[in-house]
mmCIF file of C-alpha atoms in Angstrom:
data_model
loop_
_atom_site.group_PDB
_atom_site.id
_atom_site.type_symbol
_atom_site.label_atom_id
_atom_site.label_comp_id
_atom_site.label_asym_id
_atom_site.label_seq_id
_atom_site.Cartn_x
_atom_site.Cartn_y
_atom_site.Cartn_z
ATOM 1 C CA UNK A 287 4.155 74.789 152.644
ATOM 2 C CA UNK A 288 2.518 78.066 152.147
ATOM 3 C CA UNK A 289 5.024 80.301 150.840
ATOM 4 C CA UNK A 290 4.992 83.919 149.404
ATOM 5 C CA UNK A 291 7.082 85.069 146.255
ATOM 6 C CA UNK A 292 9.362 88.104 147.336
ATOM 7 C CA UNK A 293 8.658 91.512 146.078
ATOM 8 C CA UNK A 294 12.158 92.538 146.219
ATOM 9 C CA UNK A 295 14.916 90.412 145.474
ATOM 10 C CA UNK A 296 18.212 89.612 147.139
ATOM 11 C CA UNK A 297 16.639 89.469 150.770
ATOM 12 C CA UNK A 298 16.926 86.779 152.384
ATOM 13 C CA UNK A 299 15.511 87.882 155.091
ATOM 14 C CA UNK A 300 12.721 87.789 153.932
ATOM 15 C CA UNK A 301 12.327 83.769 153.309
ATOM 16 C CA UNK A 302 14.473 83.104 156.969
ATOM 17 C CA UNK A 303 11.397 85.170 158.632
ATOM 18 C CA UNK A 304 8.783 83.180 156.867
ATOM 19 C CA UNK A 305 10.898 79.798 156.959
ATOM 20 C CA UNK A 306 11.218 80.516 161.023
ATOM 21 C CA UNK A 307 7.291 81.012 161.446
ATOM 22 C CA UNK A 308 6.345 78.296 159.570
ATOM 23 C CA UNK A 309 8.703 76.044 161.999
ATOM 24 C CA UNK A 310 7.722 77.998 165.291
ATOM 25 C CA UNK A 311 4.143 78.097 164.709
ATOM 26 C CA UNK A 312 4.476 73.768 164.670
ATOM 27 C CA UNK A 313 3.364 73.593 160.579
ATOM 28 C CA UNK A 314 6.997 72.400 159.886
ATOM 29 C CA UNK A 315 8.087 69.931 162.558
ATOM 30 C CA UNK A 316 11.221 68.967 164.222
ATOM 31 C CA UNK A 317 12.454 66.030 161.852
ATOM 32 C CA UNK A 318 10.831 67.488 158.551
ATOM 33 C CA UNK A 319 12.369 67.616 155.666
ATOM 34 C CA UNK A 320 12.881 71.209 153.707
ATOM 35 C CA UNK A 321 12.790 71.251 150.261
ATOM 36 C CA UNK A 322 15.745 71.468 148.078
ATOM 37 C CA UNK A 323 17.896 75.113 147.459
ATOM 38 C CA UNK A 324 16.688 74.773 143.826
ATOM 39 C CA UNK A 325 12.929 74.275 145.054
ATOM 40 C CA UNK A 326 12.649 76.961 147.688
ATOM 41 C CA UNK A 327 14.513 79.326 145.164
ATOM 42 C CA UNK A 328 12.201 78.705 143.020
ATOM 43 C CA UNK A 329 9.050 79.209 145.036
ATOM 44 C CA UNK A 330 10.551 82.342 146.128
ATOM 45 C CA UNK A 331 11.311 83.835 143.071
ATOM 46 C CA UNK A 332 15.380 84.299 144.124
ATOM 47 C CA UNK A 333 18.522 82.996 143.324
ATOM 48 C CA UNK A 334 20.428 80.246 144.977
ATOM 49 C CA UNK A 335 22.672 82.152 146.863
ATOM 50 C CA UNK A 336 20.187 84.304 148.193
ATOM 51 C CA UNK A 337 18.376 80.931 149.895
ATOM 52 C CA UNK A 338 21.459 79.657 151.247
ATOM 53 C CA UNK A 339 21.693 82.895 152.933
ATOM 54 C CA UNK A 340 18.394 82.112 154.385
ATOM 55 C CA UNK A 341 19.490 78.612 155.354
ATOM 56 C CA UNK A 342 22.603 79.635 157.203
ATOM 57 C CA UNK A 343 20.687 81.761 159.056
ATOM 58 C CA UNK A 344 18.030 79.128 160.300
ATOM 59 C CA UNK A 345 21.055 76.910 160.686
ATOM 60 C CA UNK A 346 22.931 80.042 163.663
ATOM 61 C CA UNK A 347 19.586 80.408 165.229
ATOM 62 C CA UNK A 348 19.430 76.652 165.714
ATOM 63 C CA UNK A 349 16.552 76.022 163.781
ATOM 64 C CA UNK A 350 17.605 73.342 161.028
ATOM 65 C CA UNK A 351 20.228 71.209 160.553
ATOM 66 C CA UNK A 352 22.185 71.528 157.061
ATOM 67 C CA UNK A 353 23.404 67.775 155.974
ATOM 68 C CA UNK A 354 25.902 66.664 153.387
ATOM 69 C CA UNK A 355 24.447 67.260 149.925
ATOM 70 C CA UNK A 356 22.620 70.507 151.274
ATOM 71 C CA UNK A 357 19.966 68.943 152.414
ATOM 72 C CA UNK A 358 18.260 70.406 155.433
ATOM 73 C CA UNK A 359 16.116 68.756 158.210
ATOM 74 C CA UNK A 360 14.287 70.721 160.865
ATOM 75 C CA UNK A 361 15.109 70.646 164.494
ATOM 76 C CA UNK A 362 13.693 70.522 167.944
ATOM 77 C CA UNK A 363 11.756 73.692 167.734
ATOM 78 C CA UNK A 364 11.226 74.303 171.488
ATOM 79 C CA UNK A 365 13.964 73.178 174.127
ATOM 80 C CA UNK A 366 13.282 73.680 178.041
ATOM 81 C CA UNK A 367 15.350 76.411 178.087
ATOM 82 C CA UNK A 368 13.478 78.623 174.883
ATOM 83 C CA UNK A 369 10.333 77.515 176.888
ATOM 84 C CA UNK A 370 11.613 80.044 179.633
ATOM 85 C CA UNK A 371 12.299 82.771 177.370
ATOM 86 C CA UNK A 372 9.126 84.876 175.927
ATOM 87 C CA UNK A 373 8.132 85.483 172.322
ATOM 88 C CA UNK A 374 9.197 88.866 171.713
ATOM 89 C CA UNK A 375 7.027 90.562 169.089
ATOM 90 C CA UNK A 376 9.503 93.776 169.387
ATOM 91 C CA UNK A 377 11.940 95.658 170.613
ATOM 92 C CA UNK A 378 9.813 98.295 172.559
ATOM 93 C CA UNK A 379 7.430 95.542 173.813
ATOM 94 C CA UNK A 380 9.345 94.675 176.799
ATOM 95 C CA UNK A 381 12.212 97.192 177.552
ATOM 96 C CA UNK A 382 13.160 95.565 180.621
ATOM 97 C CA UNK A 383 13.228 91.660 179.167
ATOM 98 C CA UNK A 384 15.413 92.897 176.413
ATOM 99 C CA UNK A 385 17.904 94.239 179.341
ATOM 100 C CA UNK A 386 17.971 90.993 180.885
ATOM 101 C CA UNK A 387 18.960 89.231 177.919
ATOM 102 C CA UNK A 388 21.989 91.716 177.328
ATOM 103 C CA UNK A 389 23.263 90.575 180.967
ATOM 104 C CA UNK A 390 22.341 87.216 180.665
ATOM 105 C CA UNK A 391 24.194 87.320 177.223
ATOM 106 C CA UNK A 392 27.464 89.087 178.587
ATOM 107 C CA UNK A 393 27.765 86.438 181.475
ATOM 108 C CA UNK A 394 27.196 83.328 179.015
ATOM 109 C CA UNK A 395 29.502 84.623 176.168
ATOM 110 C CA UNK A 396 32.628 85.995 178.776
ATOM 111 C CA UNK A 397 32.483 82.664 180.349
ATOM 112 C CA UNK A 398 32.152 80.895 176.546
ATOM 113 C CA UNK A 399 35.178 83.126 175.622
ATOM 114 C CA UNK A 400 37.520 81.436 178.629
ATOM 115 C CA UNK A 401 35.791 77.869 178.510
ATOM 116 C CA UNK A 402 36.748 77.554 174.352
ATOM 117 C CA UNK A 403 40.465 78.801 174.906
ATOM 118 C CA UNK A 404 40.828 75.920 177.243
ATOM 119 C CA UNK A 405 39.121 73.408 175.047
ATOM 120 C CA UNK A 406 39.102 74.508 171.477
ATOM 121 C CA UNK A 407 40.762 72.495 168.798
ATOM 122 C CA UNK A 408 42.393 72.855 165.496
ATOM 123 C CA UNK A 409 38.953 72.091 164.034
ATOM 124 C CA UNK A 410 37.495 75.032 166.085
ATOM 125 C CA UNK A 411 40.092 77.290 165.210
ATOM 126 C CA UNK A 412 39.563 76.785 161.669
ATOM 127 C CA UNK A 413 35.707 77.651 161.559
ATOM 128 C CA UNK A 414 36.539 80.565 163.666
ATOM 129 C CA UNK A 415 39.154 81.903 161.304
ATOM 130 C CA UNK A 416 36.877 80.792 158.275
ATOM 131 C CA UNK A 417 34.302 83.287 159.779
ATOM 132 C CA UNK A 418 36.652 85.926 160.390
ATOM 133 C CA UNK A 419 38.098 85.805 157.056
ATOM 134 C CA UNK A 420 34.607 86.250 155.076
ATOM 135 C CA UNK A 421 33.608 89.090 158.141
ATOM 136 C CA UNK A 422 36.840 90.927 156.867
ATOM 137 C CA UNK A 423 36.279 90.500 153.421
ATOM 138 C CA UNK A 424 32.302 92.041 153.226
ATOM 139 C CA UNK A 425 33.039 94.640 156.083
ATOM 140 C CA UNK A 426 29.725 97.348 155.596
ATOM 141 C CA UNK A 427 27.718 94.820 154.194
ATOM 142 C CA UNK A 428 24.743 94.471 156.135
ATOM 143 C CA UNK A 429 22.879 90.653 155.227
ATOM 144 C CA UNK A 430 26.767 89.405 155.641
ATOM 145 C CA UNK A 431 27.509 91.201 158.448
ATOM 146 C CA UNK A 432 24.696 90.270 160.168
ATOM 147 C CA UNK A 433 25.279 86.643 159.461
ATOM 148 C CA UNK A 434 28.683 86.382 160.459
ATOM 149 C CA UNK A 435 28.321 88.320 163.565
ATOM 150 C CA UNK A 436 25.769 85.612 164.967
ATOM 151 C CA UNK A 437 27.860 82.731 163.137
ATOM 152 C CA UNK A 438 31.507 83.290 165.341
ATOM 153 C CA UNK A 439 29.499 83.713 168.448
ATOM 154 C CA UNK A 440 27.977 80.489 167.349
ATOM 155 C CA UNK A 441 31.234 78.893 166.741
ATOM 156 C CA UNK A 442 32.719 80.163 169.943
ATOM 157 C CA UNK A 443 29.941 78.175 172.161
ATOM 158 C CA UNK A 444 30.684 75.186 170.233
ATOM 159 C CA UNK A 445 34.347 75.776 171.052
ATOM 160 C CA UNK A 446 33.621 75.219 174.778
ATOM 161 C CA UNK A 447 32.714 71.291 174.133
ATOM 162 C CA UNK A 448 29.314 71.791 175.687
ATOM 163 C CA UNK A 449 26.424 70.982 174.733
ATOM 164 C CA UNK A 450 24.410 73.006 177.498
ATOM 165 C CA UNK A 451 26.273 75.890 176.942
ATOM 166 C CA UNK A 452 25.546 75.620 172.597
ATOM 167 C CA UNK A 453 21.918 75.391 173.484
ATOM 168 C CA UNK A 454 22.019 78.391 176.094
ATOM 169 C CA UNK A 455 23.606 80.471 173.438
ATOM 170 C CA UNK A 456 21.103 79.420 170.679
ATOM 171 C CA UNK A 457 18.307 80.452 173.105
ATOM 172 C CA UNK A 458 18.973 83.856 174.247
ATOM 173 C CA UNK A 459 20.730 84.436 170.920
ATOM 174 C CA UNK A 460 17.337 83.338 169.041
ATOM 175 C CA UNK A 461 15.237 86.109 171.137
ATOM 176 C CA UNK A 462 18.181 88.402 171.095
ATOM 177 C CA UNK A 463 17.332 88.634 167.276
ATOM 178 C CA UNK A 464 13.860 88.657 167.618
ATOM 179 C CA UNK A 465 13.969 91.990 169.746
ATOM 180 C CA UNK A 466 16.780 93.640 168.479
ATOM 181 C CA UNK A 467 17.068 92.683 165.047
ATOM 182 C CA UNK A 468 16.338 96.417 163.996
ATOM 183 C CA UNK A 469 18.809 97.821 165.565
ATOM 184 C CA UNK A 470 21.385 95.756 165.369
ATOM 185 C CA UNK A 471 21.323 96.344 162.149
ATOM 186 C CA UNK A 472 20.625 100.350 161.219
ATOM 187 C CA UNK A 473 23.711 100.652 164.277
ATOM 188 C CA UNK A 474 26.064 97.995 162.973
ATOM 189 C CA UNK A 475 26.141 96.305 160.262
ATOM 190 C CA UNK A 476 25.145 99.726 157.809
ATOM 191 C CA UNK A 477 27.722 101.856 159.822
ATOM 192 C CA UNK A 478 31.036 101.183 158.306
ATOM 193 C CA UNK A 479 33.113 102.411 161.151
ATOM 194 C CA UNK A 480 31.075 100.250 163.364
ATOM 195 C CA UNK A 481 31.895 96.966 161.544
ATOM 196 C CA UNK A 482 35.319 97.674 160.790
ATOM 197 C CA UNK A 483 35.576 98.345 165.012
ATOM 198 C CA UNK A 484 33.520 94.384 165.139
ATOM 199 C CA UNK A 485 35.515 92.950 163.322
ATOM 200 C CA UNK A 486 38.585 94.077 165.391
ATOM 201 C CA UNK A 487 37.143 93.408 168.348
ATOM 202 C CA UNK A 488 36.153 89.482 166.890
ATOM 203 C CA UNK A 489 39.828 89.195 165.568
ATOM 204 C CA UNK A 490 41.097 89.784 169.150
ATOM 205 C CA UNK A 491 39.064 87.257 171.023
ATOM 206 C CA UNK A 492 39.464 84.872 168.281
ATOM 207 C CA UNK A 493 44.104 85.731 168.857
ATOM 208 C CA UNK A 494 43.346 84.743 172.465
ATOM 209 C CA UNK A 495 41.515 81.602 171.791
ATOM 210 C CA UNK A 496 44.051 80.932 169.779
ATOM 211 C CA UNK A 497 46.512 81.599 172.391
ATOM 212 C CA UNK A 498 44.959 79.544 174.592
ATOM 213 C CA UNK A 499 44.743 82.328 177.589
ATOM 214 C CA UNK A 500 41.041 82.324 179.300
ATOM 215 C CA UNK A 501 41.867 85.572 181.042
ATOM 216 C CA UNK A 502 42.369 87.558 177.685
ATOM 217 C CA UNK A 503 39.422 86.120 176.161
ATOM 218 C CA UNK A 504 37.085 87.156 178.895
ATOM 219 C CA UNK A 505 38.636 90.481 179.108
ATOM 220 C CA UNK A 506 38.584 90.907 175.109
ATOM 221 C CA UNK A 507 35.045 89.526 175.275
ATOM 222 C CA UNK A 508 33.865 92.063 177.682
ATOM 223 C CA UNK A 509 35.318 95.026 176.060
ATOM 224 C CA UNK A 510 33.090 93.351 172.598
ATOM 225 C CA UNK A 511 30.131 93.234 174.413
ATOM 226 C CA UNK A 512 29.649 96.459 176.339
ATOM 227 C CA UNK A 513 30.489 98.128 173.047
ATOM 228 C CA UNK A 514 26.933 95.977 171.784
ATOM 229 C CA UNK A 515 25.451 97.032 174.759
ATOM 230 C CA UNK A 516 26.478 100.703 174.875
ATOM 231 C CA UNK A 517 24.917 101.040 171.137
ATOM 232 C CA UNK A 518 21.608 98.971 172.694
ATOM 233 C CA UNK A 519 20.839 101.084 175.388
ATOM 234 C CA UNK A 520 21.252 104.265 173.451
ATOM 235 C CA UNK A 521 18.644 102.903 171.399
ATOM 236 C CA UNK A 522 16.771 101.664 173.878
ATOM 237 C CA UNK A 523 16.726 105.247 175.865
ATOM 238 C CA UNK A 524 15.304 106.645 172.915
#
């Protein structure tokens, strides 16, 4: 793999962008093996923790598969539904697709929300409060932040006991990022206030999972993601 030392350290960023175009473009494919944390630290010139950063990241946009032992193994790079979706470059390159995503994401994750608090288990409740927890604990941290944002949403598909549903998520989340990654985080995860509100608003669909009432979690779901969208579109006006 061709891979470039970073210039500034601590961003993982960084080696998930050039990780994600080297499996995209078709140079790493689906079954490939990465190489180890030590390796790619190495050959990036970071530390460990920086890496896994990286990985978990591939790992929420459904890119690679992290195995016992750390070891990570690429995954089906294109499914039928990402095949539907375009390549966004940016988010002013297509104004209207990125509006379509937000509604196509609001009516996926509100019905998510109601399918998991009929189906979730103690085994989903625990990664969701896992989440939560570290979310709580790095509130105004931005690489965190950003990470745990897209991980409970993650976690919450998975909830529902669908497969379809997990691999509708991973594909409009995947070009949500791609188009709005910007933004999302100079509006959220910097802004203090902001995150502190997120988490809030995580905690309370995460009580009503937990509760096992559908109607509150679509209701505290909604309220979540037209507070997303209302920071979008004032971006998106501009």
């Amino acid at each position: 793999m061709d891979l470039s030392r970073l210039a500034k350290k601590n961003h993982y960023e960084h080696i998930t962008e050039q990780l994600k175009t080297l499996i995209l473009s078709g140079e790493l494919q689906a079954g490939s093996k990465l190489p180890s944390t030590k390796e790619l630290s190495e050959q990036f010139g970071v530390g460990r923790s920086t890496t896994r950063e990286a990985l978990s990241a591939l790992k929420a946009m459904g890119l690679i598969e992290i195995r016992q032992g750390g070891h990570c193994t690429v995954k089906s790079t294109c499914s039928p539904v990402q095949s539907l979706l375009p390549d966004l470059q940016g988010l002013h390159n297509n104004r209207q697709t990125i509006l379509e995503l937000i509604e196509a994401r609001k009516s996926l994750e509100v019905a998510n929300a109601a399918i998991a608090a009929s189906k979730r288990d103690e085994h989903d409740l625990h990664a969701l409060a896992e989440i939560l927890s570290e979310m709580e604990q790095h509130i105004g941290n931005e690489d965190i932040g950003e990470r745990t944002d897209l991980l409970f949403h993650l976690a919450l598909a998975k909830a529902t006991h669908n497969s379809i549903l997990v691999h509708l998520f991973e594909s409009i989340s995947k070009q949500m990022e791609i188009g709005i990654r910007e933004t999302r985080r100079v509006e959220i995860y910097s802004n203090r206030s902001v995150s502190e509100q997120f988490f809030l608003e995580h905690k309370a669909i995460y009580e009503a999972v937990k509760r096992q009432d559908p109607e509150a979690s679509q209701s505290r779901m909604t309220e979540h993601l037209l507070h997303v969208e209302q920071i979008l579109l004032k971006y998106l006006a501009n």
